Amino acid sequence: MQAQPITVAYGDGIGPEIMQATLDIILAAGAQLAIDTIEIGEAVYLRGNTAGIDPSAWDSLRRTKVFLKAPITTPQGGGFKSLNVTTRKMLGLYANIRPCVSYSPYVHTKHPVMDVVIIRENEEDLYAGIEHQQTPEVVQCLKLISRPGCEKIVRYAFEYARRYGRKKVTCFTKDNIMKQTDGLFHRVFDEVGVEYPELEKEHWIVDIGAAKLADTPELFDVIVMPNLYGDILSDVAAQIAGSVGLAGSANIGEEVAMFEAIHGSAPRRAGQNLANPSGLLLGAVMMLVHIGQGAVAEKVHNAWLKTLEDGVHTYDIFEPGVSTEKVGTREFAQAVISRLGQLPTQLRPVSYAAAKAEPMTMKLKQQADPKIDLVGVDIFLHHNDRDANQLGNTLKATIQSKMDLSMITNRGVKVWPGGLPETFCTDHWRCRFKGHDGQFVNYNDVIAIQQQLTEAGYSIIKTENLYHFDDVPMFSAGQGA
Ligand code: NAD
């Protein structure tokens, strides 16, 4: 077997100890790796690099295309950017895979039957990081969801389920509220799901879905969801399975992939030979499958299960009566190494024979370009007088246009015409103008309204165009409208 070039970062806090333990185990199991080590994290940040990664490190990642990364410490404040978010987005790592498995009775859990894989979209949603203070009272964060982004992650989830012999794929969204953004995610899930007739498919609104996941995780198999829900619920799922310290994570892109533990650098535990290396080790197991060294992955994973089963536990999962030996990071690694080649007898052994190393095919569907018509505009104003009727009636009398003022909302709730006096209003108003009798308009009509508003002394924060795509409105109505 040829040595696979990989990039390794030892990270901060407990990172160097758990990385050493992980590498010791996988190399002892026969992993063929050509390791290129890079420095990332705290030391780089503190040298004044706000990204926490030097340009030369990107060269290594782009060359090897495989990154095994220990957790890092992000210094508080000071404009430091999250290296994790930067790495995922810069390298196009669109899929985050987090298997959450319980190991009862060897690791305490309220859910002895749990084997859920959370597949989280990793690049879009509120993590686009586009935030603006719009008025003294109101800030905004843009939630961006794209059709290719949805299709890539949803297809990945179905392909993953097929490849690993899973039976069901569940989708969580909040499309009863966010009909455009989460609605697109759900729609793409339904569209792509048709191509996988052998898999069961279901969708839950994320709130009740999360409640069910926390209560009866055995009902779930593979769950795919947008970025924010996936971020939160994968930690919940890992924790209820037993411990966040036991879960590994893969971040997969079309070119590059990154493997890590889901936990952080636990600085208080650093340098004491205490930390549990299992999360990073399971991340490394996913890496070995990814690079086509599935037999080594299987050997490592089964020896690790046998170690858990034999009660050899680090402090975080140690339980008198269940555990037989409390060990440190190094001793745990040695215990796994000494069991290489053994299978667990109580826990179910894993098999990666069916896992193929070829990259998943992510051919996206071609979409026909829709007919796009501009039918109006939402103009957002910063306006301190809180009298909605006064604002609506004045604007109606002031603006001469091919468009009519059809409504005003404040934080999304309709306040004109016919608002309720009880509705709380901020200094942030959305004024919706639409073409008379549904007529199409053009951007010069928008500019004309902006000009009149500016001349009348109004302060415009931003505008959003209102489109019909193939004669279907592509914008939300006002609440209460
Ligand atoms: P953390 O995950 O580092 O620690 C949370 C708790 O879990 C602590 O009590 C810790 O002792 C325990 N713990 C975590 N991993 C463990 C392990 N392997 N073995 C035993 N116990 C373990 O979360 P935090 O304290 O919120 O964050 C610490 C630092 O890590 C922060 O700077 C944060 O930004 C960073 N962080 C990095 C990553 C990453 O690099 N992927 C992820 C999350 C947090």
XYZ file of C-alpha atoms and ligand atoms in Angstrom:
525
model
C 0.000 0.000 0.000
C 1.351 3.438 -0.891
C 1.732 5.972 1.915
C -1.049 8.547 1.744
C 0.125 12.125 2.270
C -1.882 13.801 5.060
C -1.586 17.102 6.895
C -1.617 16.946 10.692
C -2.088 19.791 13.188
C -1.452 19.036 16.862
C -3.582 21.994 17.990
C -3.795 23.519 21.472
C -4.708 22.468 25.015
C -5.201 18.701 25.083
C -4.658 18.629 21.293
C -0.983 17.488 21.239
C -1.649 14.633 23.696
C -4.711 13.235 21.954
C -3.077 13.625 18.520
C -0.008 11.699 19.659
C -2.222 8.950 21.089
C -4.281 8.811 17.876
C -1.244 8.641 15.595
C 0.423 6.005 17.805
C -2.689 3.805 17.509
C -3.340 4.152 13.788
C 0.336 3.737 12.859
C 0.584 0.648 15.065
C -2.469 -0.699 13.214
C -0.636 -0.336 9.916
C -1.896 2.978 8.517
C 0.334 4.025 5.627
C 0.725 7.778 5.986
C 3.207 10.427 4.859
C 2.632 13.073 7.507
C 3.137 16.784 6.930
C 2.797 18.735 10.193
C 1.477 22.297 10.246
C 1.042 24.784 13.051
C -2.386 26.357 13.531
C -4.297 27.941 16.389
C -3.359 29.927 19.445
C 0.350 30.512 18.739
C -0.441 31.655 15.192
C -3.268 33.920 16.396
C -1.018 35.431 19.049
C 1.631 36.202 16.417
C -0.964 38.609 15.035
C -2.527 36.417 12.346
C -6.279 36.846 12.976
C -7.084 33.761 10.875
C -4.955 31.427 13.068
C -3.344 29.789 10.038
C -0.285 30.771 7.969
C -0.373 30.839 4.146
C 2.123 27.935 3.955
C -0.349 25.732 5.846
C -2.933 26.219 3.077
C -0.321 24.962 0.600
C 0.078 21.750 2.593
C -3.711 21.232 2.808
C -4.188 21.842 -0.888
C -1.379 19.396 -1.680
C -2.363 16.488 0.604
C -6.150 17.153 0.523
C -6.514 15.246 3.806
C -6.370 17.039 7.160
C -6.293 15.405 10.585
C -6.789 18.234 13.024
C -6.645 18.382 16.818
C -8.803 20.999 18.572
C -7.481 24.517 18.865
C -8.055 27.401 21.251
C -9.566 30.529 19.744
C -8.442 33.542 21.820
C -11.406 35.547 23.138
C -12.227 38.887 21.468
C -9.643 40.813 19.464
C -11.215 40.139 16.054
C -9.901 36.548 15.888
C -11.815 34.554 13.280
C -12.903 30.983 13.993
C -10.357 28.832 12.199
C -12.844 25.987 11.965
C -15.406 28.054 10.086
C -12.677 29.557 7.868
C -11.195 26.148 7.023
C -14.564 24.618 6.196
C -15.535 27.480 3.935
C -12.177 28.157 2.270
C -11.771 24.479 1.364
C -15.427 23.932 0.434
C -15.996 21.289 3.145
C -19.743 21.278 2.671
C -20.667 18.138 4.611
C -20.100 17.594 8.309
C -20.657 13.981 9.360
C -21.049 13.223 13.044
C -21.859 9.655 14.070
C -23.364 9.557 17.589
C -23.350 6.045 19.030
C -24.016 4.794 22.554
C -21.806 2.119 24.127
C -24.096 0.866 26.859
C -23.529 -0.574 29.414
C -19.837 0.416 29.236
C -20.438 4.169 28.936
C -23.308 5.594 30.938
C -26.239 6.843 28.827
C -30.003 7.138 29.169
C -30.239 5.804 25.598
C -28.659 2.372 25.367
C -29.867 1.860 21.783
C -28.549 4.789 19.796
C -26.736 4.858 16.475
C -27.492 8.127 14.729
C -25.444 9.887 12.065
C -25.984 13.624 11.843
C -25.119 15.141 8.493
C -24.879 18.875 8.839
C -24.624 21.396 6.019
C -21.344 23.140 6.746
C -21.010 26.312 4.666
C -24.270 28.218 4.451
C -27.199 29.346 6.589
C -26.499 31.915 9.314
C -22.805 30.929 9.188
C -22.300 33.085 6.103
C -21.323 35.564 8.820
C -22.998 38.500 7.070
C -24.209 40.724 9.885
C -25.051 44.406 9.954
C -26.190 46.924 12.499
C -29.044 48.511 10.577
C -30.461 51.031 12.993
C -29.523 51.913 16.583
C -32.075 49.312 17.694
C -31.843 46.549 15.124
C -29.095 44.203 13.938
C -29.392 41.662 11.166
C -27.747 38.339 10.261
C -28.374 37.046 6.757
C -29.466 33.450 6.424
C -28.293 32.335 2.993
C -29.377 28.978 1.622
C -28.558 28.008 -1.966
C -30.042 25.310 -4.172
C -26.613 23.791 -5.014
C -25.746 23.911 -1.296
C -28.939 22.024 -0.388
C -28.549 19.557 -3.190
C -24.942 18.719 -2.328
C -25.664 18.033 1.352
C -28.935 16.198 0.787
C -27.400 14.023 -1.927
C -24.431 13.365 0.354
C -26.802 12.190 3.108
C -28.617 9.777 0.774
C -25.360 8.490 -0.731
C -23.934 8.023 2.767
C -27.018 6.066 3.832
C -26.771 3.864 0.758
C -23.025 3.283 1.129
C -23.199 2.407 4.831
C -26.311 0.241 4.620
C -28.528 2.668 6.534
C -32.298 2.374 6.211
C -33.756 5.824 6.739
C -32.878 9.470 6.110
C -34.678 12.146 8.130
C -34.625 15.850 7.334
C -35.068 18.565 9.996
C -36.032 22.106 8.983
C -38.192 24.954 10.226
C -40.030 25.471 6.959
C -43.338 26.244 8.633
C -41.726 29.604 9.515
C -38.876 30.039 7.010
C -40.758 29.047 3.891
C -38.166 30.335 1.437
C -34.874 29.253 3.039
C -35.756 26.113 4.995
C -38.539 25.521 2.470
C -35.895 25.152 -0.258
C -33.903 22.685 1.865
C -37.028 20.569 2.462
C -38.085 20.733 -1.199
C -34.652 19.613 -2.389
C -34.778 16.766 0.176
C -38.083 15.608 -1.349
C -36.805 15.984 -4.925
C -33.504 14.157 -4.398
C -35.103 11.508 -2.165
C -37.087 10.181 -5.136
C -33.799 8.860 -6.560
C -33.315 6.612 -3.502
C -36.453 4.442 -3.478
C -34.896 1.807 -1.196
C -34.452 4.317 1.660
C -37.199 5.422 4.023
C -37.573 9.201 4.104
C -39.192 11.532 6.606
C -39.215 15.189 7.562
C -39.727 16.749 10.975
C -40.015 20.385 11.967
C -36.735 20.846 13.836
C -38.240 21.685 17.247
C -40.315 18.527 17.596
C -37.660 16.554 15.714
C -35.046 17.683 18.258
C -37.351 16.739 21.125
C -37.850 13.267 19.646
C -34.123 12.888 19.019
C -33.341 13.750 22.650
C -36.111 11.451 23.931
C -36.050 8.451 21.578
C -32.881 8.574 19.455
C -33.404 4.926 18.511
C -36.119 6.144 16.094
C -33.487 7.863 13.952
C -30.828 6.634 11.568
C -29.293 9.340 9.319
C -30.469 12.931 9.876
C -29.644 15.752 7.466
C -30.134 19.401 8.378
C -29.062 22.983 7.732
C -25.949 24.337 9.436
C -27.230 25.923 12.669
C -29.607 23.102 13.638
C -26.877 20.578 12.821
C -24.325 22.430 14.919
C -26.558 22.404 17.978
C -28.162 19.002 17.587
C -24.971 17.096 16.823
C -23.579 18.211 20.204
C -26.847 17.221 21.887
C -26.826 13.853 20.134
C -23.176 13.174 21.030
C -23.752 14.144 24.649
C -26.851 11.982 25.135
C -25.063 9.052 23.509
C -22.573 9.181 26.366
C -20.110 12.049 26.006
C -19.018 14.695 23.517
C -15.542 13.319 24.263
C -16.357 10.153 22.308
C -17.531 11.603 18.999
C -15.471 12.155 15.884
C -16.352 14.303 12.931
C -15.578 14.391 9.219
C -15.783 17.545 7.120
C -15.983 16.549 3.485
C -15.501 18.659 0.392
C -15.193 17.828 -3.274
C -11.400 18.102 -3.123
C -10.291 18.216 0.507
C -11.513 16.544 3.717
C -10.828 17.362 7.367
C -11.195 14.970 10.312
C -11.380 15.968 13.961
C -12.994 15.394 17.359
C -16.176 17.351 17.981
C -14.961 18.679 21.352
C -12.631 21.620 21.962
C -9.131 22.001 23.372
C -10.209 21.626 27.057
C -7.336 23.870 28.253
C -7.904 23.015 31.935
C -7.075 19.371 31.215
C -4.025 20.104 29.071
C -0.616 18.575 29.771
C -1.853 16.212 32.499
C -2.186 12.954 30.527
C -5.914 12.998 31.381
C -7.803 13.607 28.137
C -9.758 10.961 26.310
C -8.367 10.628 22.763
C -11.446 8.713 21.518
C -13.157 11.579 19.629
C -10.053 12.314 17.563
C -9.358 8.596 17.144
C -12.842 8.053 15.675
C -12.239 11.080 13.424
C -9.038 9.337 12.278
C -11.009 6.125 11.657
C -13.280 8.074 9.289
C -10.141 9.468 7.630
C -8.756 5.971 7.076
C -12.006 4.888 5.415
C -11.924 8.052 3.293
C -8.369 7.384 2.033
C -9.110 3.763 1.196
C -7.460 2.176 4.244
C -10.739 0.642 5.451
C -9.105 -2.538 6.770
C -6.896 -0.468 9.104
C -9.900 1.624 10.138
C -11.828 -1.518 11.015
C -8.940 -2.925 13.054
C -8.558 0.316 15.037
C -12.280 0.772 15.645
C -12.796 -2.801 16.843
C -9.756 -2.674 19.163
C -11.115 0.584 20.581
C -14.537 -1.005 21.185
C -12.834 -3.937 22.920
C -10.903 -1.481 25.141
C -14.150 0.257 26.156
C -15.788 -3.086 26.765
C -12.872 -4.254 28.930
C -13.561 -1.253 31.171
C -10.277 0.554 30.455
C -11.544 4.123 30.719
C -10.242 7.681 30.942
C -11.541 9.884 33.772
C -14.431 11.374 31.758
C -16.185 8.016 31.263
C -14.855 6.242 34.346
C -17.627 4.748 36.478
C -16.984 2.629 39.559
C -18.575 -0.792 39.168
C -18.467 -0.611 35.368
C -14.911 0.501 34.654
C -12.070 -1.806 35.603
C -9.169 0.605 35.247
C -8.828 4.402 35.233
C -6.126 5.340 32.755
C -4.492 8.418 31.271
C -4.268 9.347 27.599
C -1.046 7.433 26.941
C -2.141 4.307 28.808
C -5.462 4.320 26.973
C -3.612 4.428 23.662
C -1.419 1.515 24.769
C -4.526 -0.441 25.811
C -6.026 0.028 22.331
C -2.719 -0.903 20.654
C -2.469 -4.089 22.705
C -5.962 -5.092 21.481
C -5.338 -4.497 17.767
C -6.625 -7.549 15.922
C -9.263 -8.309 18.584
C -13.021 -7.873 18.217
C -15.430 -6.715 20.897
C -17.533 -9.539 22.284
C -20.489 -7.557 23.689
C -20.558 -4.378 21.616
C -21.262 -4.840 17.921
C -18.031 -5.018 15.873
C -17.784 -2.611 12.945
C -17.078 -3.555 9.362
C -15.807 -1.159 6.738
C -15.658 -3.799 4.020
C -18.697 -2.284 2.293
C -17.332 1.256 2.527
C -15.827 2.121 -0.821
C -13.077 4.669 -1.061
C -14.265 6.343 -4.259
C -15.466 9.889 -3.810
C -19.223 10.273 -3.790
C -20.678 11.445 -7.053
C -22.160 14.872 -6.561
C -23.466 15.641 -10.007
C -25.981 18.405 -9.489
C -29.241 18.616 -11.399
C -29.395 21.209 -14.130
C -32.107 23.739 -13.397
C -33.883 25.562 -16.203
C -33.530 29.329 -15.761
C -36.862 30.696 -14.539
C -38.703 33.668 -16.042
C -37.895 36.441 -13.557
C -40.182 39.455 -13.165
C -39.718 42.344 -10.765
C -43.088 43.071 -9.152
C -42.138 45.421 -6.347
C -39.641 46.347 -3.670
C -39.250 46.286 0.092
C -37.569 49.473 1.250
C -36.292 49.419 4.830
C -36.257 52.722 6.690
C -34.627 53.899 9.879
C -37.426 56.000 11.358
C -37.736 57.137 14.967
C -41.417 58.148 15.132
C -43.245 54.957 16.213
C -46.647 55.925 14.771
C -47.211 53.398 11.978
C -50.399 55.058 10.707
C -48.673 58.396 10.453
C -45.784 56.832 8.486
C -48.070 54.841 6.176
C -50.433 57.693 5.412
C -47.597 60.162 4.819
C -45.722 57.817 2.500
C -48.882 57.041 0.582
C -49.481 60.739 0.016
C -45.816 61.508 -0.768
C -44.683 58.811 -3.206
C -45.743 59.130 -6.838
C -44.880 55.885 -8.619
C -46.008 52.972 -10.766
C -45.950 51.139 -7.441
C -48.335 51.459 -4.492
C -47.386 51.244 -0.845
C -49.062 47.939 0.003
C -47.962 47.442 3.594
C -45.521 48.390 6.310
C -44.106 45.842 8.733
C -42.012 46.216 11.845
C -39.840 43.178 12.648
C -41.953 41.287 10.094
C -45.378 42.065 11.589
C -47.813 44.136 9.558
C -48.421 47.481 11.271
C -49.993 49.376 8.349
C -52.683 49.381 7.093
C -54.814 48.104 9.918
C -52.116 47.244 12.457
C -52.849 46.646 16.136
C -51.939 49.289 18.725
C -50.500 46.512 20.933
C -47.724 45.653 18.427
C -44.341 46.815 19.685
C -42.468 48.877 17.128
C -38.736 49.494 16.803
C -36.950 52.106 14.686
C -36.728 49.644 11.742
C -39.570 49.699 9.179
C -40.116 47.689 6.024
C -42.211 49.501 3.438
C -43.501 47.266 0.644
C -44.240 48.854 -2.730
C -45.882 46.767 -5.472
C -46.830 47.511 -9.076
C -50.440 48.722 -9.581
C -52.719 45.720 -10.214
C -49.795 43.282 -10.173
C -47.981 45.074 -13.030
C -44.302 44.324 -13.514
C -41.894 47.165 -12.762
C -38.226 47.839 -13.437
C -35.333 49.026 -11.340
C -35.728 52.642 -12.495
C -39.092 52.640 -10.718
C -37.287 51.515 -7.535
C -34.689 54.257 -7.919
C -37.458 56.829 -8.413
C -39.050 55.837 -5.096
C -35.670 55.871 -3.344
C -35.063 59.360 -4.682
C -38.425 60.672 -3.496
C -37.945 59.107 -0.057
C -34.470 60.592 0.270
C -35.685 64.028 -0.828
C -38.499 63.820 1.729
C -35.867 63.225 4.456
C -36.300 59.477 5.056
C -33.286 57.359 5.877
C -33.103 54.231 3.684
C -31.257 51.267 5.200
C -31.570 48.846 2.316
C -33.886 47.513 -0.364
C -34.905 43.992 -1.299
C -36.378 43.309 -4.717
C -39.657 41.389 -4.935
C -39.600 38.836 -7.726
C -41.905 36.401 -9.388
C -40.099 33.314 -10.746
C -42.247 31.705 -13.442
C -45.181 33.755 -12.106
C -44.761 32.448 -8.530
C -44.057 35.031 -5.762
C -40.582 34.441 -4.294
C -40.917 36.509 -1.119
C -42.683 36.142 2.199
C -45.919 37.888 3.113
C -46.046 40.117 6.192
C -47.103 38.421 9.415
C -50.732 39.296 9.985
C -51.049 40.529 6.393
P -14.276 21.777 25.316
O -14.924 20.787 24.406
O -12.841 22.038 25.102
O -14.490 21.292 26.818
C -15.774 21.098 27.390
C -15.695 20.123 28.562
O -15.443 18.821 28.100
C -14.582 20.426 29.535
O -15.085 20.207 30.832
C -13.499 19.437 29.228
O -12.754 19.107 30.352
C -14.273 18.237 28.675
N -13.574 17.559 27.586
C -13.532 17.947 26.287
N -12.816 17.080 25.560
C -12.394 16.131 26.401
C -11.605 14.968 26.238
N -11.105 14.617 25.045
N -11.353 14.202 27.328
C -11.860 14.536 28.503
N -12.598 15.621 28.742
C -12.869 16.408 27.700
O -15.118 23.125 25.204
P -14.812 24.596 25.727
O -14.221 24.530 27.105
O -16.055 25.345 25.503
O -13.734 25.183 24.711
C -12.334 25.245 24.977
C -11.618 25.814 23.755
O -11.802 24.930 22.643
C -12.136 27.175 23.280
O -11.020 28.001 22.955
C -12.935 26.861 22.040
O -12.925 27.932 21.130
C -12.180 25.680 21.498
N -12.966 24.781 20.637
C -12.306 24.259 19.566
C -12.942 23.347 18.726
C -12.176 22.796 17.573
O -11.012 23.107 17.393
N -12.786 21.964 16.729
C -14.262 22.964 18.972
C -14.922 23.493 20.104
C -14.253 24.395 20.934
